[in-house]
C-alpha atoms as a PDB file:
ATOM      1  CA  MET A   1     -28.849  16.933  48.308  1.00  0.00           C
ATOM      2  CA  VAL A   2     -31.965  17.225  50.760  1.00  0.00           C
ATOM      3  CA  LYS A   3     -32.224  20.930  49.699  1.00  0.00           C
ATOM      4  CA  SER A   4     -32.475  20.409  46.307  1.00  0.00           C
ATOM      5  CA  ILE A   5     -34.806  17.755  46.340  1.00  0.00           C
ATOM      6  CA  GLN A   6     -37.168  19.923  48.368  1.00  0.00           C
ATOM      7  CA  LYS A   7     -37.268  22.579  45.753  1.00  0.00           C
ATOM      8  CA  GLN A   8     -38.349  19.784  42.948  1.00  0.00           C
ATOM      9  CA  LYS A   9     -41.674  20.102  44.588  1.00  0.00           C
ATOM     10  CA  GLU A  10     -42.287  23.502  43.117  1.00  0.00           C
ATOM     11  CA  ARG A  11     -42.116  21.763  39.344  1.00  0.00           C
ATOM     12  CA  ILE A  12     -45.040  21.743  37.235  1.00  0.00           C
ATOM     13  CA  ARG A  13     -46.046  18.036  37.075  1.00  0.00           C
ATOM     14  CA  GLY A  14     -49.204  16.343  35.466  1.00  0.00           C
ATOM     15  CA  PRO A  15     -50.239  13.463  33.497  1.00  0.00           C
ATOM     16  CA  ALA A  16     -50.079  15.243  30.011  1.00  0.00           C
ATOM     17  CA  ILE A  17     -46.938  15.728  27.738  1.00  0.00           C
ATOM     18  CA  GLU A  18     -45.969  18.955  26.123  1.00  0.00           C
ATOM     19  CA  VAL A  19     -43.146  19.893  23.787  1.00  0.00           C
ATOM     20  CA  PHE A  20     -40.445  21.801  25.565  1.00  0.00           C
ATOM     21  CA  ARG A  21     -37.754  21.679  23.016  1.00  0.00           C
ATOM     22  CA  LYS A  22     -38.906  21.102  19.417  1.00  0.00           C
ATOM     23  CA  TYR A  23     -37.367  20.765  16.107  1.00  0.00           C
ATOM     24  CA  LYS A  24     -34.188  23.027  15.726  1.00  0.00           C
ATOM     25  CA  GLU A  25     -34.345  23.781  19.221  1.00  0.00           C
ATOM     26  CA  GLY A  26     -32.325  20.638  20.513  1.00  0.00           C
ATOM     27  CA  VAL A  27     -29.792  20.699  23.403  1.00  0.00           C
ATOM     28  CA  SER A  28     -27.383  18.521  24.829  1.00  0.00           C
ATOM     29  CA  PHE A  29     -28.615  16.389  28.015  1.00  0.00           C
ATOM     30  CA  PRO A  30     -26.946  18.899  30.611  1.00  0.00           C
ATOM     31  CA  ASP A  31     -28.417  21.846  29.238  1.00  0.00           C
ATOM     32  CA  ALA A  32     -31.605  20.096  29.029  1.00  0.00           C
ATOM     33  CA  LEU A  33     -31.538  19.578  32.706  1.00  0.00           C
ATOM     34  CA  LYS A  34     -30.712  23.208  33.358  1.00  0.00           C
ATOM     35  CA  LEU A  35     -33.369  24.491  31.422  1.00  0.00           C
ATOM     36  CA  ALA A  36     -36.102  22.299  32.695  1.00  0.00           C
ATOM     37  CA  LYS A  37     -34.794  23.487  36.453  1.00  0.00           C
ATOM     38  CA  GLU A  38     -35.073  27.260  35.154  1.00  0.00           C
ATOM     39  CA  ALA A  39     -38.399  26.670  33.878  1.00  0.00           C
ATOM     40  CA  LYS A  40     -39.603  24.720  36.862  1.00  0.00           C
ATOM     41  CA  ARG A  41     -40.462  21.262  34.715  1.00  0.00           C
ATOM     42  CA  VAL A  42     -40.189  17.860  34.967  1.00  0.00           C
ATOM     43  CA  ILE A  43     -38.721  15.902  31.822  1.00  0.00           C
ATOM     44  CA  ALA A  44     -41.255  13.228  30.644  1.00  0.00           C
ATOM     45  CA  SER A  45     -39.836   9.699  31.746  1.00  0.00           C
ATOM     46  CA  ASN A  46     -38.947   6.607  29.280  1.00  0.00           C
ATOM     47  CA  LYS A  47     -42.199   4.790  30.823  1.00  0.00           C
ATOM     48  CA  ARG A  48     -44.659   7.971  30.052  1.00  0.00           C
ATOM     49  CA  LEU A  49     -43.144   8.512  26.810  1.00  0.00           C
ATOM     50  CA  ASP A  50     -43.570   4.620  25.911  1.00  0.00           C
ATOM     51  CA  LYS A  51     -46.990   4.852  26.865  1.00  0.00           C
ATOM     52  CA  ALA A  52     -47.443   7.749  24.348  1.00  0.00           C
ATOM     53  CA  LEU A  53     -45.445   6.089  21.545  1.00  0.00           C
ATOM     54  CA  VAL A  54     -46.947   2.453  21.716  1.00  0.00           C
ATOM     55  CA  GLY A  55     -50.626   1.606  21.272  1.00  0.00           C
ATOM     56  CA  SER A  56     -51.470   5.308  21.561  1.00  0.00           C
ATOM     57  CA  ASP A  57     -52.107   8.361  18.900  1.00  0.00           C
ATOM     58  CA  GLU A  58     -51.083  10.617  21.490  1.00  0.00           C
ATOM     59  CA  TRP A  59     -47.494  10.981  20.065  1.00  0.00           C
ATOM     60  CA  GLY A  60     -48.821  12.689  17.014  1.00  0.00           C
ATOM     61  CA  GLY A  61     -49.751  15.690  19.087  1.00  0.00           C
ATOM     62  CA  ILE A  62     -46.073  15.761  20.382  1.00  0.00           C
ATOM     63  CA  ASP A  63     -44.418  14.847  17.226  1.00  0.00           C
ATOM     64  CA  LEU A  64     -42.122  17.752  17.205  1.00  0.00           C
ATOM     65  CA  ALA A  65     -40.326  16.640  20.796  1.00  0.00           C
ATOM     66  CA  PHE A  66     -38.987  13.539  18.885  1.00  0.00           C
ATOM     67  CA  PRO A  67     -36.134  12.220  18.932  1.00  0.00           C
ATOM     68  CA  CYS A  68     -35.806  13.192  22.428  1.00  0.00           C
ATOM     69  CA  TYR A  69     -34.003  12.567  25.635  1.00  0.00           C
ATOM     70  CA  THR A  70     -36.201  11.499  28.508  1.00  0.00           C
ATOM     71  CA  GLY A  71     -35.613  12.274  32.276  1.00  0.00           C
ATOM     72  CA  THR A  72     -34.747   8.511  32.714  1.00  0.00           C
ATOM     73  CA  MET A  73     -31.163   8.428  33.869  1.00  0.00           C
ATOM     74  CA  THR A  74     -29.133   5.378  33.765  1.00  0.00           C
ATOM     75  CA  GLY A  75     -25.790   3.790  34.314  1.00  0.00           C
ATOM     76  CA  TYR A  76     -24.465   0.339  33.620  1.00  0.00           C
ATOM     77  CA  GLU A  77     -21.185  -1.449  33.207  1.00  0.00           C
ATOM     78  CA  GLU A  78     -19.664  -3.596  30.405  1.00  0.00           C
ATOM     79  CA  LYS A  79     -21.116  -6.988  30.320  1.00  0.00           C
ATOM     80  CA  ASN A  80     -20.052  -9.384  33.393  1.00  0.00           C
ATOM     81  CA  LYS A  81     -17.924  -6.698  35.220  1.00  0.00           C
ATOM     82  CA  LYS A  82     -18.849  -6.405  38.613  1.00  0.00           C
ATOM     83  CA  LEU A  83     -19.673  -2.591  39.545  1.00  0.00           C
ATOM     84  CA  GLY A  84     -17.033  -0.712  41.906  1.00  0.00           C
ATOM     85  CA  LYS A  85     -17.706   2.362  43.851  1.00  0.00           C
ATOM     86  CA  GLU A  86     -18.704   4.210  40.730  1.00  0.00           C
ATOM     87  CA  ILE A  87     -19.623   3.825  36.958  1.00  0.00           C
ATOM     88  CA  VAL A  88     -17.392   6.130  34.580  1.00  0.00           C
ATOM     89  CA  TYR A  89     -18.514   6.822  31.142  1.00  0.00           C
ATOM     90  CA  THR A  90     -16.126   9.292  28.780  1.00  0.00           C
ATOM     91  CA  ASP A  91     -18.110  11.037  26.064  1.00  0.00           C
ATOM     92  CA  SER A  92     -15.995  10.198  22.945  1.00  0.00           C
ATOM     93  CA  LYS A  93     -16.371  13.513  21.399  1.00  0.00           C
ATOM     94  CA  THR A  94     -16.097  15.926  24.271  1.00  0.00           C
ATOM     95  CA  LYS A  95     -14.202  13.999  26.975  1.00  0.00           C
ATOM     96  CA  GLN A  96     -16.701  14.838  29.452  1.00  0.00           C
ATOM     97  CA  ARG A  97     -16.657  12.378  31.962  1.00  0.00           C
ATOM     98  CA  TYR A  98     -20.200  10.998  33.695  1.00  0.00           C
ATOM     99  CA  ILE A  99     -19.972   9.669  36.960  1.00  0.00           C
ATOM    100  CA  PHE A 100     -22.810   7.361  38.706  1.00  0.00           C
ATOM    101  CA  PRO A 101     -22.030   6.399  42.138  1.00  0.00           C
ATOM    102  CA  THR A 102     -23.328   2.515  42.883  1.00  0.00           C
ATOM    103  CA  GLY A 103     -23.786   2.703  46.343  1.00  0.00           C
ATOM    104  CA  ASP A 104     -25.272  -0.622  47.498  1.00  0.00           C
ATOM    105  CA  ALA A 105     -24.993  -1.739  43.955  1.00  0.00           C
ATOM    106  CA  LYS A 106     -21.126  -2.453  44.318  1.00  0.00           C
ATOM    107  CA  GLY A 107     -20.132  -5.726  43.183  1.00  0.00           C
ATOM    108  CA  SER A 108     -23.201  -6.451  41.257  1.00  0.00           C
ATOM    109  CA  LYS A 109     -22.897  -7.478  37.480  1.00  0.00           C
ATOM    110  CA  ASN A 110     -25.083  -7.265  34.665  1.00  0.00           C
ATOM    111  CA  VAL A 111     -27.308  -4.637  36.171  1.00  0.00           C
ATOM    112  CA  ILE A 112     -28.175  -1.061  35.479  1.00  0.00           C
ATOM    113  CA  LEU A 113     -28.802   1.948  38.019  1.00  0.00           C
ATOM    114  CA  VAL A 114     -31.917   3.923  37.147  1.00  0.00           C
ATOM    115  CA  VAL A 115     -33.251   7.505  38.813  1.00  0.00           C
ATOM    116  CA  GLU A 116     -36.171   9.531  37.121  1.00  0.00           C
ATOM    117  CA  HIS A 117     -36.256  13.254  36.809  1.00  0.00           C
ATOM    118  CA  PRO A 118     -36.244  15.421  38.944  1.00  0.00           C
ATOM    119  CA  ASP A 119     -35.061  13.086  41.721  1.00  0.00           C
ATOM    120  CA  TYR A 120     -31.424  13.592  40.881  1.00  0.00           C
ATOM    121  CA  GLU A 121     -29.227  16.448  39.584  1.00  0.00           C
ATOM    122  CA  LEU A 122     -25.837  16.459  37.330  1.00  0.00           C
ATOM    123  CA  LYS A 123     -23.150  18.302  39.650  1.00  0.00           C
ATOM    124  CA  LYS A 124     -19.914  19.523  39.037  1.00  0.00           C
ATOM    125  CA  ASP A 125     -17.110  17.480  40.723  1.00  0.00           C
ATOM    126  CA  GLY A 126     -13.800  19.177  39.539  1.00  0.00           C
ATOM    127  CA  LYS A 127     -14.057  18.308  35.966  1.00  0.00           C
ATOM    128  CA  ASP A 128     -16.355  15.496  36.109  1.00  0.00           C
ATOM    129  CA  LEU A 129     -20.479  15.770  36.219  1.00  0.00           C
ATOM    130  CA  ARG A 130     -21.397  13.340  39.029  1.00  0.00           C
ATOM    131  CA  VAL A 131     -25.130  11.859  39.199  1.00  0.00           C
ATOM    132  CA  CYS A 132     -26.496  12.945  42.523  1.00  0.00           C
ATOM    133  CA  ALA A 133     -29.500  11.317  43.741  1.00  0.00           C
ATOM    134  CA  SER A 134     -30.782  10.355  47.449  1.00  0.00           C
ATOM    135  CA  SER A 135     -31.590   6.872  46.039  1.00  0.00           C
ATOM    136  CA  PHE A 136     -31.859   4.923  42.743  1.00  0.00           C
ATOM    137  CA  ASP A 137     -33.080   1.550  41.825  1.00  0.00           C
ATOM    138  CA  ILE A 138     -31.259  -1.421  40.781  1.00  0.00           C
ATOM    139  CA  LEU A 139     -32.575  -3.693  37.917  1.00  0.00           C
ATOM    140  CA  GLU A 140     -31.025  -7.029  37.729  1.00  0.00           C
ATOM    141  CA  ASN A 141     -30.685  -9.223  34.337  1.00  0.00           C
ATOM    142  CA  PHE A 142     -29.741  -6.134  32.111  1.00  0.00           C
ATOM    143  CA  PRO A 143     -29.014  -7.502  28.481  1.00  0.00           C
ATOM    144  CA  VAL A 144     -25.512  -7.631  27.427  1.00  0.00           C
ATOM    145  CA  SER A 145     -26.342  -7.172  24.071  1.00  0.00           C
ATOM    146  CA  ASP A 146     -28.920  -5.611  21.747  1.00  0.00           C
ATOM    147  CA  GLY A 147     -32.312  -7.231  21.020  1.00  0.00           C
ATOM    148  CA  TRP A 148     -35.805  -7.536  21.657  1.00  0.00           C
ATOM    149  CA  TYR A 149     -36.755  -7.735  25.383  1.00  0.00           C
ATOM    150  CA  LYS A 150     -39.642  -7.434  27.858  1.00  0.00           C
ATOM    151  CA  THR A 151     -39.410  -4.107  30.384  1.00  0.00           C
ATOM    152  CA  ASP A 152     -39.911  -3.518  33.756  1.00  0.00           C
ATOM    153  CA  GLU A 153     -42.967  -2.324  34.721  1.00  0.00           C
ATOM    154  CA  LYS A 154     -41.527   0.985  36.548  1.00  0.00           C
ATOM    155  CA  HIS A 155     -39.196   2.530  34.158  1.00  0.00           C
ATOM    156  CA  GLY A 156     -39.637   0.781  31.119  1.00  0.00           C
ATOM    157  CA  ILE A 157     -36.242  -0.475  30.532  1.00  0.00           C
ATOM    158  CA  PRO A 158     -35.583  -3.887  28.599  1.00  0.00           C
ATOM    159  CA  LEU A 159     -34.425  -6.636  30.808  1.00  0.00           C
ATOM    160  CA  GLY A 160     -34.211 -10.660  30.766  1.00  0.00           C
ATOM    161  CA  LYS A 161     -33.911 -12.780  28.023  1.00  0.00           C
ATOM    162  CA  LYS A 162     -34.479 -12.118  24.519  1.00  0.00           C
ATOM    163  CA  VAL A 163     -38.157 -12.396  23.273  1.00  0.00           C
ATOM    164  CA  ASN A 164     -39.729 -12.272  19.850  1.00  0.00           C
ATOM    165  CA  ARG A 165     -40.072  -8.997  18.238  1.00  0.00           C
ATOM    166  CA  GLY A 166     -44.085  -9.876  17.663  1.00  0.00           C
ATOM    167  CA  ASN A 167     -44.313  -9.731  21.391  1.00  0.00           C
ATOM    168  CA  GLU A 168     -46.499  -6.551  22.029  1.00  0.00           C
ATOM    169  CA  ASP A 169     -44.712  -6.004  25.117  1.00  0.00           C
ATOM    170  CA  ALA A 170     -41.321  -6.190  23.987  1.00  0.00           C
ATOM    171  CA  ARG A 171     -39.097  -2.948  23.166  1.00  0.00           C
ATOM    172  CA  SER A 172     -35.898  -3.066  21.193  1.00  0.00           C
ATOM    173  CA  LEU A 173     -32.813  -2.318  22.995  1.00  0.00           C
ATOM    174  CA  TRP A 174     -29.597  -0.353  22.016  1.00  0.00           C
ATOM    175  CA  ARG A 175     -26.634  -0.165  24.473  1.00  0.00           C
ATOM    176  CA  ILE A 176     -22.921   0.091  24.003  1.00  0.00           C
ATOM    177  CA  LYS A 177     -20.327  -2.704  24.782  1.00  0.00           C
ATOM    178  CA  GLY A 178     -18.949  -0.629  27.470  1.00  0.00           C
ATOM    179  CA  ALA A 179     -19.783   1.411  30.395  1.00  0.00           C
ATOM    180  CA  ARG A 180     -22.511   4.195  30.260  1.00  0.00           C
ATOM    181  CA  VAL A 181     -23.858   7.103  32.306  1.00  0.00           C
ATOM    182  CA  GLY A 182     -26.728   8.472  30.495  1.00  0.00           C
ATOM    183  CA  PRO A 183     -30.414   9.249  29.987  1.00  0.00           C
ATOM    184  CA  VAL A 184     -32.564   7.010  27.636  1.00  0.00           C
ATOM    185  CA  ALA A 185     -33.808   8.418  24.567  1.00  0.00           C
ATOM    186  CA  ARG A 186     -36.691   7.851  22.338  1.00  0.00           C
ATOM    187  CA  ASP A 187     -37.860   8.472  18.883  1.00  0.00           C
ATOM    188  CA  GLY A 188     -41.155   8.622  17.187  1.00  0.00           C
ATOM    189  CA  PHE A 189     -40.357   7.833  13.769  1.00  0.00           C
ATOM    190  CA  ASP A 190     -40.971   4.274  12.477  1.00  0.00           C
ATOM    191  CA  PHE A 191     -38.079   4.176  10.226  1.00  0.00           C
ATOM    192  CA  TRP A 192     -37.048   0.177  10.053  1.00  0.00           C
ATOM    193  CA  GLN A 193     -40.035  -2.147   9.606  1.00  0.00           C
ATOM    194  CA  GLY A 194     -42.456   0.027  11.508  1.00  0.00           C
ATOM    195  CA  ASP A 195     -40.803  -0.220  15.030  1.00  0.00           C
ATOM    196  CA  GLY A 196     -38.825   2.705  15.587  1.00  0.00           C
ATOM    197  CA  ARG A 197     -41.538   3.692  18.315  1.00  0.00           C
ATOM    198  CA  ARG A 198     -40.697   0.690  20.272  1.00  0.00           C
ATOM    199  CA  ASP A 199     -36.915   1.692  20.447  1.00  0.00           C
ATOM    200  CA  VAL A 200     -35.174   2.143  23.737  1.00  0.00           C
ATOM    201  CA  TYR A 201     -31.823   3.886  23.102  1.00  0.00           C
ATOM    202  CA  LEU A 202     -29.347   3.602  25.900  1.00  0.00           C
ATOM    203  CA  ASN A 203     -26.555   4.545  23.705  1.00  0.00           C
ATOM    204  CA  ALA A 204     -27.191   8.016  22.847  1.00  0.00           C
ATOM    205  CA  LYS A 205     -24.201  10.548  23.782  1.00  0.00           C
ATOM    206  CA  PRO A 206     -25.466  13.198  26.152  1.00  0.00           C
ATOM    207  CA  PHE A 207     -23.441  15.889  23.879  1.00  0.00           C
ATOM    208  CA  VAL A 208     -25.763  15.420  21.128  1.00  0.00           C
ATOM    209  CA  GLU A 209     -28.451  17.818  20.752  1.00  0.00           C
ATOM    210  CA  LEU A 210     -31.970  16.185  21.110  1.00  0.00           C
ATOM    211  CA  ARG A 211     -35.393  17.428  21.736  1.00  0.00           C
ATOM    212  CA  VAL A 212     -37.108  17.525  25.107  1.00  0.00           C
ATOM    213  CA  ALA A 213     -40.793  16.662  26.292  1.00  0.00           C
ATOM    214  CA  VAL A 214     -41.720  17.512  29.674  1.00  0.00           C
ATOM    215  CA  GLU A 215     -44.833  16.556  31.943  1.00  0.00           C
ATOM    216  CA  ALA A 216     -47.928  18.856  31.545  1.00  0.00           C
ATOM    217  CA  LEU A 217     -51.084  19.557  33.535  1.00  0.00           C
ATOM    218  CA  GLU A 218     -54.071  17.436  32.026  1.00  0.00           C
ATOM    219  CA  LEU A 219     -55.031  18.603  28.557  1.00  0.00           C
ATOM    220  CA  LYS A 220     -58.504  20.153  27.891  1.00  0.00           C
ATOM    221  CA  LEU A 221     -60.113  18.393  24.845  1.00  0.00           C
ATOM    222  CA  LYS A 222     -59.097  20.824  21.780  1.00  0.00           C
ATOM    223  CA  ILE A 223     -60.642  20.376  18.287  1.00  0.00           C
ATOM    224  CA  THR A 224     -59.450  22.273  15.465  1.00  0.00           C
ATOM    225  CA  GLN A 225     -59.722  21.995  11.651  1.00  0.00           C
ATOM    226  CA  GLY A 226     -56.948  21.618   9.101  1.00  0.00           C
ATOM    227  CA  GLN A 227     -56.585  20.482   5.498  1.00  0.00           C
ATOM    228  CA  GLY A 228     -60.329  19.478   5.287  1.00  0.00           C
ATOM    229  CA  LYS A 229     -59.808  17.479   8.437  1.00  0.00           C
ATOM    230  CA  LEU A 230     -60.964  17.633  12.278  1.00  0.00           C
ATOM    231  CA  ILE A 231     -57.910  17.611  14.325  1.00  0.00           C
ATOM    232  CA  ILE A 232     -58.573  16.417  17.946  1.00  0.00           C
ATOM    233  CA  ARG A 233     -56.015  16.368  20.956  1.00  0.00           C
ATOM    234  CA  GLY A 234     -56.431  15.313  24.413  1.00  0.00           C
ATOM    235  CA  THR A 235     -55.521  12.707  27.020  1.00  0.00           C
ATOM    236  CA  PRO A 236     -55.358   9.069  25.840  1.00  0.00           C
ATOM    237  CA  GLU A 237     -58.183   8.354  28.234  1.00  0.00           C
ATOM    238  CA  GLN A 238     -60.086  11.418  26.226  1.00  0.00           C
ATOM    239  CA  LEU A 239     -59.355   9.948  22.975  1.00  0.00           C
ATOM    240  CA  ALA A 240     -60.232   6.717  23.607  1.00  0.00           C
ATOM    241  CA  GLU A 241     -63.655   7.821  24.922  1.00  0.00           C
ATOM    242  CA  ILE A 242     -64.247   9.562  21.489  1.00  0.00           C
ATOM    243  CA  LYS A 243     -63.381   6.526  19.637  1.00  0.00           C
ATOM    244  CA  LYS A 244     -65.819   4.539  21.888  1.00  0.00           C
ATOM    245  CA  LEU A 245     -68.468   7.177  21.285  1.00  0.00           C
ATOM    246  CA  ILE A 246     -67.639   7.205  17.537  1.00  0.00           C
ATOM    247  CA  LYS A 247     -67.884   3.277  17.070  1.00  0.00           C
ATOM    248  CA  GLU A 248     -71.210   3.330  19.227  1.00  0.00           C
ATOM    249  CA  ASN A 249     -72.899   5.752  16.782  1.00  0.00           C
ATOM    250  CA  GLN A 250     -71.867   3.726  13.898  1.00  0.00           C
ATOM    251  CA  LYS A 251     -74.006   0.829  15.105  1.00  0.00           C
END
């Protein structure tokens, strides 16, 4: 595993996001990992995509990447069940088994194990796919049911007790009743009461073909014209600075 982690340093990293697999180019999650590795790219994390989706117009520049898998890999057990040596999840359609070794988390309950791409690989172990990582985070107080929760600062995973959806820091959790091993998925479409971009999907089946967004080098400010409007694309910081200048000039 040390050798594979060293290779990750060659991957393209950066504060921006770009579309890697867009509309009609969706792939299963195992294929997403394979393609990202071949292209030396890093799949954008749940936390990074949350930054683009909530409280920012950045998502509009990458809208063709949604709905998408994130690079945030997770594993959790059914509620109130203590973890054994590994979490086993069987895809209901393909019957593919995904396994997440629990390490020091063995014996814990109502926790979620989290590791970010590219710090893990899905490796074949007979007919199984095993999450191989040198380390992972153990997040306590993982909710046993869907609802609105605040999230942890590092990965953006909903945790703790339910809160009011009106709380701007709250995110809507979608999980399954049983055990699951798989990535967080996100969507950019506000379909129900305008909160779609705040949904954190921990129930997506890895065989489903979703889109993918990856990290990119910092974007240069780009201004184009379309349908009689100026279209400005850049980093959240660049766009915020432009808005600030516009407000100052309107005074």
